[in-house]
């Protein structure tokens, strides 16, 4: 300003000369400012205000804030290309960046959420973060859980794949069905078929919990018969106490309670776990078909578009103009084949379902779905876990295969449907006979193997 004022005092000629000179100077200054701004907007060129060797509090605070920003930016970009930050930073690393995502290790503690809201300010607006999880349902530190379950931790470390993924199943002697009065699927060794399926589809990252001596003996005898070069079946005897309320209920309840308990442990140890029933056929390796973009990616009991959620409506004629209304209907997921990622939100669903089942007898399937799908309302907060429903023509249940979309799958010789990844015999009592027909059809090329099976449970139904 003072230069401009002084220029007013000169004569006209001198004045114009000075104006040119000033304009040049001013122009250069603008270019210089622009260059500085350019440099400033490129973080890599930003001069570090901290030293890597600093030990004083202020410098460390600056360095920490800078690292945090860079980590947040990296985590967002990594997540966008389906790279799991935990694979690189280790499980629990979400504590470093928190509260931004609704999935993953996000929002792990209220302090983190507050802190994230204060430091992350996209487009000049404060971010909104979902409510933090109840600390009761957060995963405990992996090291602590490992110290309590050293054998299981070792097995997971040995058999998980390089993405820290494991297929986890449970079995007992009933699955072998030596005594047909004990099994209810008209006989047939489901365990043996499942083991053959693991081998056929080369699912090496599996782990089977064996709950009785008879099944354990079956597996060790089988391994001895087949010799050391055969496909290796990874199994162990879980050492988990069944909650008293489930102890006297149906065998299925005892099994589900054990399943949830092992699942909680594997998740807390940082393993993404595909829990599996045995009454299904993996025609190819399911790990090659996962999207890995949700806390829970599961097969469905749905056999049409309701599997994914569809809109429906009510019509109440006595209401006249206001007689309509829309609602969503979503079929329950089937935890007989469900990929649960090691995230706090997936864990919260599992733990809430397990705690409920430990307190009162219940059907795991129903309890799990209730916790996953019920919306937050009033004082009730859902775990806000995200769900992906597996493609129902890749992970097919037996009702869709034999009934709803029968014309696409059968007869086999003229089938128009693509080869499924998995078929689950959750809708039919003659499970094993149908498992065998699917194995014959897809593993052994007997195209008509399933053609004569009825659509329903009764002969002649379609
Ligand atoms: C089969 O199981 C039933 C019910 O537990 C038992 O009564 C029967 O003796 C068993 N049969 C054989 C051959 O073990
Ligand atoms: C089976 O999978 C393992 C581990 O992923 C791999 O090393 C092996 O080559 C596969 N075998 C076949 C026959 O594809």
Coordinates of C-alpha atoms and ligand atoms in Angstrom, one line a residue:
X1 CA 0.0 0.0 0.0
X2 CA 2.7 2.5 0.8
X3 CA 4.3 2.0 -2.6
X4 CA 1.0 2.7 -4.3
X5 CA 0.5 5.9 -2.3
X6 CA 4.0 7.1 -3.1
X7 CA 3.4 6.5 -6.8
X8 CA 0.6 9.0 -6.8
X9 CA 3.0 11.7 -5.9
X10 CA 5.1 11.5 -9.1
X11 CA 4.6 13.3 -12.5
X12 CA 2.7 11.5 -15.4
X13 CA 5.7 10.2 -17.4
X14 CA 7.6 9.1 -14.4
X15 CA 4.4 7.7 -13.1
X16 CA 3.8 5.4 -16.1
X17 CA 7.4 4.2 -16.0
X18 CA 7.0 3.4 -12.3
X19 CA 3.6 1.6 -13.0
X20 CA 5.3 -0.7 -15.6
X21 CA 8.1 -1.4 -13.2
X22 CA 5.6 -2.1 -10.3
X23 CA 3.4 -4.2 -12.6
X24 CA 6.4 -6.4 -13.5
X25 CA 7.4 -6.7 -9.8
X26 CA 3.9 -7.4 -8.8
X27 CA 3.5 -10.0 -11.6
X28 CA 6.6 -11.7 -10.4
X29 CA 5.3 -11.7 -6.9
X30 CA 2.1 -13.3 -8.1
X31 CA 4.0 -16.0 -10.0
X32 CA 6.1 -16.6 -6.9
X33 CA 3.0 -17.0 -4.7
X34 CA 1.5 -19.3 -7.2
X35 CA 4.6 -21.5 -7.2
X36 CA 4.7 -21.6 -3.5
X37 CA 1.0 -22.6 -3.4
X38 CA 1.7 -25.3 -5.9
X39 CA 4.5 -26.7 -3.8
X40 CA 2.4 -26.4 -0.7
X41 CA -0.4 -28.4 -2.2
X42 CA 1.9 -31.3 -2.9
X43 CA 2.4 -33.1 0.4
X44 CA 5.6 -34.8 -0.8
X45 CA 7.3 -31.5 -1.3
X46 CA 6.1 -30.1 1.9
X47 CA 9.1 -29.6 4.1
X48 CA 9.0 -31.9 7.1
X49 CA 8.4 -29.9 10.3
X50 CA 9.6 -32.8 12.4
X51 CA 12.7 -34.9 12.5
X52 CA 12.8 -38.7 12.4
X53 CA 15.2 -38.7 15.3
X54 CA 13.3 -36.2 17.5
X55 CA 12.7 -37.1 21.1
X56 CA 11.0 -34.0 22.4
X57 CA 7.2 -34.0 22.9
X58 CA 6.3 -31.2 20.5
X59 CA 8.3 -32.7 17.6
X60 CA 6.9 -36.2 18.4
X61 CA 3.4 -34.7 18.4
X62 CA 3.9 -33.2 15.0
X63 CA 5.4 -36.3 13.6
X64 CA 2.5 -38.4 14.9
X65 CA -0.1 -36.1 13.4
X66 CA 1.7 -36.3 10.1
X67 CA 2.0 -40.1 10.2
X68 CA -1.7 -40.3 11.1
X69 CA -2.8 -38.2 8.1
X70 CA -0.6 -40.2 5.8
X71 CA -1.9 -43.5 7.2
X72 CA -5.5 -42.4 6.8
X73 CA -4.9 -41.5 3.2
X74 CA -3.1 -44.7 2.6
X75 CA -5.8 -46.8 4.3
X76 CA -8.5 -45.3 2.1
X77 CA -6.6 -45.9 -1.1
X78 CA -5.7 -49.4 0.0
X79 CA -9.2 -50.3 1.0
X80 CA -10.5 -48.9 -2.4
X81 CA -8.4 -51.5 -4.3
X82 CA -9.5 -54.3 -1.9
X83 CA -6.2 -54.5 -0.1
X84 CA -6.7 -55.3 3.5
X85 CA -4.7 -52.7 5.5
X86 CA -4.6 -55.3 8.4
X87 CA -2.7 -57.7 6.1
X88 CA 0.1 -55.1 6.1
X89 CA -0.2 -53.3 9.4
X90 CA -1.3 -56.3 11.4
X91 CA -4.7 -56.9 13.1
X92 CA -5.8 -54.2 15.5
X93 CA -4.0 -51.5 13.5
X94 CA -7.3 -49.7 13.0
X95 CA -6.7 -48.1 16.3
X96 CA -4.3 -45.9 14.5
X97 CA -6.8 -44.4 12.2
X98 CA -10.4 -45.1 13.4
X99 CA -14.0 -44.1 13.1
X100 CA -14.1 -43.2 9.5
X101 CA -15.4 -46.4 8.0
X102 CA -18.4 -48.2 9.1
X103 CA -16.7 -51.5 8.5
X104 CA -13.4 -52.9 9.3
X105 CA -11.6 -51.9 12.3
X106 CA -13.4 -48.5 12.2
X107 CA -14.9 -46.8 15.2
X108 CA -13.3 -48.9 17.8
X109 CA -13.5 -46.6 20.7
X110 CA -15.3 -43.3 21.5
X111 CA -12.1 -41.4 21.9
X112 CA -11.0 -42.4 18.4
X113 CA -14.3 -41.2 16.9
X114 CA -14.0 -37.9 18.6
X115 CA -10.4 -37.5 17.5
X116 CA -11.2 -38.5 13.9
X117 CA -14.0 -36.0 13.8
X118 CA -11.7 -33.3 15.0
X119 CA -8.9 -34.0 12.5
X120 CA -10.6 -35.2 9.4
X121 CA -12.6 -32.5 7.8
X122 CA -13.5 -33.3 4.2
X123 CA -14.8 -30.4 2.1
X124 CA -14.8 -28.2 5.1
X125 CA -17.6 -30.2 6.9
X126 CA -17.2 -32.2 10.0
X127 CA -17.3 -35.9 9.2
X128 CA -20.1 -38.1 10.5
X129 CA -19.1 -41.3 12.1
X130 CA -21.4 -44.1 13.1
X131 CA -21.9 -44.6 16.8
X132 CA -19.0 -46.5 18.4
X133 CA -19.6 -50.1 19.3
X134 CA -20.4 -51.1 22.8
X135 CA -16.9 -51.9 24.3
X136 CA -18.5 -55.2 25.5
X137 CA -18.5 -56.4 21.9
X138 CA -15.1 -55.3 20.8
X139 CA -12.5 -57.9 19.9
X140 CA -9.9 -58.4 22.6
X141 CA -6.3 -57.9 21.7
X142 CA -5.0 -60.8 19.6
X143 CA -2.1 -61.5 21.9
X144 CA -4.3 -61.9 24.9
X145 CA -6.6 -64.4 23.0
X146 CA -3.6 -66.2 21.7
X147 CA -2.2 -66.7 25.1
X148 CA -5.4 -68.4 26.1
X149 CA -5.7 -70.6 23.0
X150 CA -2.1 -71.4 22.0
X151 CA -2.9 -74.6 20.2
X152 CA -5.8 -73.2 18.1
X153 CA -3.7 -70.1 17.3
X154 CA -0.9 -72.4 16.1
X155 CA -3.3 -74.4 13.9
X156 CA -4.7 -71.3 12.3
X157 CA -1.3 -69.9 11.6
X158 CA -0.3 -73.2 10.0
X159 CA -3.3 -73.7 7.8
X160 CA -4.7 -70.3 6.9
X161 CA -3.9 -69.0 3.4
X162 CA -1.8 -66.0 2.7
X163 CA -4.8 -63.7 3.2
X164 CA -5.2 -65.0 6.7
X165 CA -8.4 -66.9 5.6
X166 CA -9.5 -70.2 7.0
X167 CA -12.5 -72.5 6.3
X168 CA -13.7 -73.8 9.7
X169 CA -16.1 -76.8 10.1
X170 CA -17.2 -79.1 12.9
X171 CA -18.0 -82.7 12.8
X172 CA -19.0 -85.6 15.0
X173 CA -19.7 -89.3 14.5
X174 CA -23.3 -88.6 13.5
X175 CA -22.0 -87.2 10.2
X176 CA -20.4 -90.6 9.5
X177 CA -23.8 -92.2 10.0
X178 CA -22.6 -95.7 10.8
X179 CA -25.7 -96.2 12.9
X180 CA -28.6 -95.1 10.8
X181 CA -31.0 -94.7 13.7
X182 CA -28.9 -91.7 14.8
X183 CA -28.8 -89.8 11.6
X184 CA -31.8 -88.5 10.0
X185 CA -30.9 -88.1 6.3
X186 CA -31.7 -91.7 5.3
X187 CA -28.1 -92.8 5.8
X188 CA -24.9 -92.0 4.0
X189 CA -21.5 -90.8 5.2
X190 CA -21.6 -87.0 4.9
X191 CA -18.2 -86.6 6.5
X192 CA -16.5 -88.8 4.0
X193 CA -18.1 -87.0 1.1
X194 CA -17.1 -83.6 2.5
X195 CA -13.5 -84.7 2.8
X196 CA -13.5 -85.9 -0.8
X197 CA -15.0 -82.4 -1.7
X198 CA -12.2 -80.6 0.1
X199 CA -9.6 -82.6 -1.9
X200 CA -11.4 -82.2 -5.2
X201 CA -11.7 -78.5 -4.9
X202 CA -8.2 -78.3 -3.3
X203 CA -9.4 -76.3 -0.3
X204 CA -6.1 -76.6 1.7
X205 CA -6.8 -73.8 4.1
X206 CA -9.4 -75.8 6.1
X207 CA -9.6 -76.8 9.7
X208 CA -12.1 -79.3 11.1
X209 CA -13.1 -79.4 14.8
X210 CA -13.9 -82.9 15.8
X211 CA -16.1 -83.3 18.8
X212 CA -16.0 -87.0 19.7
X213 CA -13.6 -90.0 19.8
X214 CA -15.4 -92.0 17.1
X215 CA -15.0 -89.3 14.5
X216 CA -11.4 -88.6 15.6
X217 CA -10.6 -92.3 15.2
X218 CA -12.3 -92.3 11.8
X219 CA -10.0 -89.4 10.7
X220 CA -6.8 -90.9 12.0
X221 CA -7.6 -94.3 10.5
X222 CA -8.4 -92.7 7.2
X223 CA -5.2 -90.7 7.2
X224 CA -3.2 -93.9 8.0
X225 CA -4.9 -95.9 5.2
X226 CA -4.2 -93.2 2.7
X227 CA -0.6 -92.6 3.6
X228 CA 1.6 -89.5 3.9
X229 CA 1.3 -88.3 0.3
X230 CA -2.5 -88.1 0.3
X231 CA -4.4 -84.7 0.4
X232 CA -4.0 -83.6 4.1
X233 CA -7.1 -83.2 6.2
X234 CA -6.5 -80.7 9.0
X235 CA -8.4 -81.5 12.1
X236 CA -8.2 -81.0 15.9
X237 CA -10.2 -81.7 19.1
X238 CA -11.5 -78.4 20.4
X239 CA -11.2 -77.9 24.0
X240 CA -14.3 -75.7 24.6
X241 CA -16.9 -76.0 27.3
X242 CA -20.5 -76.1 26.1
X243 CA -22.7 -73.6 28.0
X244 CA -25.0 -75.3 30.4
X245 CA -28.2 -74.1 28.8
X246 CA -27.2 -75.7 25.6
X247 CA -25.8 -78.9 27.1
X248 CA -29.1 -80.7 27.3
X249 CA -30.7 -79.4 24.2
X250 CA -30.5 -80.9 20.7
X251 CA -27.1 -81.9 19.4
X252 CA -27.4 -79.2 16.7
X253 CA -27.6 -76.5 19.5
X254 CA -24.4 -77.9 21.1
X255 CA -22.6 -77.8 17.8
X256 CA -23.7 -74.3 17.0
X257 CA -22.6 -73.1 20.4
X258 CA -19.2 -74.6 19.9
X259 CA -19.1 -73.2 16.4
X260 CA -19.7 -69.6 17.6
X261 CA -17.1 -70.0 20.4
X262 CA -14.4 -71.1 18.0
X263 CA -15.4 -68.5 15.5
X264 CA -15.0 -65.7 18.1
X265 CA -11.5 -67.0 18.8
X266 CA -10.4 -67.2 15.2
X267 CA -11.8 -63.7 14.5
X268 CA -10.0 -62.2 17.5
X269 CA -6.8 -63.9 16.3
X270 CA -7.3 -61.9 13.1
X271 CA -8.4 -64.8 10.8
X272 CA -11.2 -64.1 8.3
X273 CA -13.2 -67.3 8.8
X274 CA -15.5 -69.1 6.3
X275 CA -17.7 -71.2 8.5
X276 CA -19.0 -74.2 6.8
X277 CA -21.6 -77.0 7.3
X278 CA -20.7 -80.4 5.8
X279 CA -24.0 -81.1 4.0
X280 CA -22.9 -79.1 1.0
X281 CA -20.7 -79.6 -2.1
X282 CA -18.0 -77.1 -3.0
X283 CA -17.7 -77.7 -6.7
X284 CA -14.8 -75.3 -6.9
X285 CA -12.8 -73.4 -4.3
X286 CA -15.1 -70.8 -2.7
X287 CA -12.1 -68.6 -1.7
X288 CA -11.7 -67.8 -5.4
X289 CA -15.3 -66.4 -5.5
X290 CA -15.3 -64.0 -2.5
X291 CA -15.7 -60.3 -3.0
X292 CA -14.3 -59.4 0.5
X293 CA -16.0 -56.0 0.6
X294 CA -18.3 -56.6 3.6
X295 CA -18.0 -57.6 7.2
X296 CA -20.1 -60.6 6.5
X297 CA -20.4 -62.3 3.1
X298 CA -22.9 -65.2 3.3
X299 CA -25.0 -67.7 1.5
X300 CA -28.7 -67.3 1.7
X301 CA -31.7 -69.4 2.4
X302 CA -33.5 -67.2 -0.2
X303 CA -34.3 -68.9 -3.5
X304 CA -35.4 -65.8 -5.6
X305 CA -34.8 -62.1 -5.5
X306 CA -35.9 -62.0 -1.9
X307 CA -32.5 -63.3 -1.1
X308 CA -31.0 -59.9 -1.8
X309 CA -33.9 -57.8 -0.4
X310 CA -36.7 -56.6 -2.5
X311 CA -39.4 -54.0 -2.1
X312 CA -43.0 -55.1 -1.6
X313 CA -46.2 -53.3 -0.8
X314 CA -49.3 -53.4 1.4
X315 CA -52.7 -52.5 0.0
X316 CA -55.4 -51.6 2.6
X317 CA -58.5 -50.6 0.6
X318 CA -60.4 -49.2 3.6
X319 CA -57.6 -46.6 3.9
X320 CA -58.5 -45.2 0.4
X321 CA -55.9 -42.9 -0.9
X322 CA -53.4 -43.9 1.9
X323 CA -53.9 -47.6 1.5
X324 CA -50.5 -48.3 0.0
X325 CA -47.2 -48.7 1.8
X326 CA -43.8 -50.2 0.8
X327 CA -41.6 -52.5 2.7
X328 CA -38.3 -54.4 2.2
X329 CA -38.3 -58.1 2.5
X330 CA -35.0 -59.9 2.9
X331 CA -34.6 -63.7 3.3
X332 CA -32.3 -64.9 6.1
X333 CA -28.7 -65.7 5.4
X334 CA -27.5 -69.2 6.0
X335 CA -24.5 -69.4 8.3
X336 CA -23.9 -72.9 7.0
X337 CA -21.6 -71.2 4.5
X338 CA -20.6 -67.7 5.6
X339 CA -17.4 -65.7 5.3
X340 CA -16.9 -63.6 8.4
X341 CA -14.2 -61.0 8.2
X342 CA -12.1 -60.3 11.3
X343 CA -13.6 -56.9 11.9
X344 CA -15.1 -55.5 15.1
X345 CA -18.5 -55.2 13.5
X346 CA -18.6 -58.7 12.2
X347 CA -17.3 -59.9 15.6
X348 CA -20.0 -57.9 17.4
X349 CA -22.8 -59.8 15.5
X350 CA -21.2 -63.2 16.3
X351 CA -20.7 -62.3 20.0
X352 CA -24.2 -60.9 20.4
X353 CA -25.7 -64.1 18.9
X354 CA -23.4 -66.3 20.9
X355 CA -24.2 -64.5 24.2
X356 CA -27.9 -64.9 23.5
X357 CA -27.5 -68.6 22.7
X358 CA -25.5 -69.1 25.9
X359 CA -28.2 -67.5 27.9
X360 CA -31.2 -69.3 26.5
X361 CA -31.8 -72.2 24.0
X362 CA -32.4 -71.0 20.5
X363 CA -31.8 -71.6 16.8
X364 CA -28.4 -70.1 15.8
X365 CA -29.7 -69.3 12.3
X366 CA -32.5 -67.2 13.7
X367 CA -30.6 -65.5 16.4
X368 CA -27.7 -64.6 14.1
X369 CA -30.0 -63.1 11.5
X370 CA -31.9 -61.1 14.1
X371 CA -28.7 -59.4 15.3
X372 CA -27.4 -58.8 11.8
X373 CA -30.6 -57.5 10.1
X374 CA -32.6 -55.7 12.8
X375 CA -32.3 -51.9 12.3
X376 CA -31.2 -49.7 15.1
X377 CA -34.2 -48.0 16.8
X378 CA -34.8 -46.3 20.2
X379 CA -32.2 -47.6 22.6
X380 CA -31.4 -50.5 20.4
X381 CA -28.2 -50.1 18.4
X382 CA -27.4 -52.8 15.8
X383 CA -23.8 -53.8 15.3
X384 CA -23.9 -51.9 11.9
X385 CA -22.1 -54.8 10.3
X386 CA -22.3 -54.7 6.5
X387 CA -23.6 -57.7 4.6
X388 CA -23.0 -59.1 1.1
X389 CA -25.3 -61.9 0.1
X390 CA -23.4 -64.5 -2.0
X391 CA -24.8 -64.9 -5.6
X392 CA -27.6 -67.4 -5.2
X393 CA -26.7 -69.0 -8.5
X394 CA -23.1 -69.5 -7.4
X395 CA -23.8 -70.5 -3.8
X396 CA -27.0 -72.3 -4.5
X397 CA -29.3 -73.8 -2.0
X398 CA -31.1 -77.1 -2.8
X399 CA -34.5 -75.4 -3.1
X400 CA -33.3 -73.1 -5.8
X401 CA -31.4 -75.9 -7.5
X402 CA -34.2 -78.6 -7.5
X403 CA -37.3 -76.5 -7.4
X404 CA -37.4 -72.7 -8.0
X405 CA -34.9 -72.7 -10.9
X406 CA -35.1 -76.4 -11.7
X407 CA -35.6 -75.7 -15.4
X408 CA -32.2 -74.0 -15.6
X409 CA -30.3 -76.8 -13.8
X410 CA -32.2 -80.0 -14.8
X411 CA -32.1 -82.1 -16.8
X412 CA -28.3 -81.9 -16.6
X413 CA -27.7 -82.6 -20.3
X414 CA -29.6 -79.5 -21.4
X415 CA -28.9 -77.3 -18.4
X416 CA -28.6 -73.5 -19.1
X417 CA -27.3 -72.5 -15.7
X418 CA -23.6 -71.9 -15.1
X419 CA -21.8 -74.4 -12.9
X420 CA -22.4 -73.4 -9.2
X421 CA -19.5 -72.9 -6.8
X422 CA -21.4 -74.6 -4.1
X423 CA -24.7 -76.4 -3.6
X424 CA -26.1 -76.6 0.0
X425 CA -28.7 -79.4 0.9
X426 CA -30.4 -77.3 3.5
X427 CA -33.9 -77.8 2.1
X428 CA -34.1 -81.6 1.6
X429 CA -34.0 -84.5 4.0
X430 CA -32.2 -86.9 1.7
X431 CA -29.1 -84.7 1.9
X432 CA -26.5 -87.3 1.3
X433 CA -28.1 -88.9 -1.8
X434 CA -28.4 -85.4 -3.3
X435 CA -24.8 -84.6 -2.4
X436 CA -23.7 -87.7 -4.2
X437 CA -25.7 -86.8 -7.3
X438 CA -24.1 -83.3 -7.4
X439 CA -20.6 -84.9 -7.0
X440 CA -21.4 -87.4 -9.8
X441 CA -22.7 -84.6 -12.0
X442 CA -19.9 -82.1 -11.6
X443 CA -16.9 -84.1 -10.6
X444 CA -17.5 -87.2 -12.7
X445 CA -19.4 -85.9 -15.7
X446 CA -22.6 -87.9 -15.1
X447 CA -24.8 -85.2 -16.4
X448 CA -28.1 -86.9 -15.6
X449 CA -27.2 -87.8 -12.0
X450 CA -29.6 -85.4 -10.3
X451 CA -32.4 -85.5 -12.9
X452 CA -34.8 -87.9 -11.1
X453 CA -34.7 -86.1 -7.6
X454 CA -38.0 -84.4 -6.9
X455 CA -38.3 -80.7 -6.3
X456 CA -39.7 -81.1 -2.8
X457 CA -39.3 -83.8 -0.2
X458 CA -42.0 -86.0 -1.6
X459 CA -41.7 -88.1 -4.7
X460 CA -43.1 -86.6 -7.8
X461 CA -43.0 -83.0 -6.5
X462 CA -41.4 -80.4 -8.7
Ligands
LIG1 C1 -27.7 -97.3 17.2 O1 -28.2 -96.2 18.1 C2 -29.3 -96.6 18.8 C3 -29.7 -95.3 19.6 O2 -28.7 -94.8 20.4 C4 -28.9 -97.7 19.8 O3 -30.1 -98.1 20.5 C5 -28.5 -98.9 18.9 O4 -28.0 -99.9 19.8 C6 -27.4 -98.5 18.0 N1 -27.1 -99.6 17.1 C7 -25.8 -100.1 16.9 C8 -25.7 -101.2 15.9 O5 -24.8 -99.6 17.5
LIG2 C1 -3.7 -76.9 -4.2 O1 -3.5 -75.7 -3.5 C2 -2.2 -75.6 -3.0 C3 -2.1 -74.4 -2.0 O2 -2.9 -73.4 -2.4 C4 -1.2 -75.4 -4.2 O3 0.1 -75.3 -3.7 C5 -1.4 -76.6 -5.1 O4 -0.6 -76.5 -6.2 C6 -2.8 -76.9 -5.4 N1 -2.9 -78.2 -6.1 C7 -3.6 -78.4 -7.2 C8 -3.7 -79.8 -7.7 O5 -4.2 -77.4 -7.8

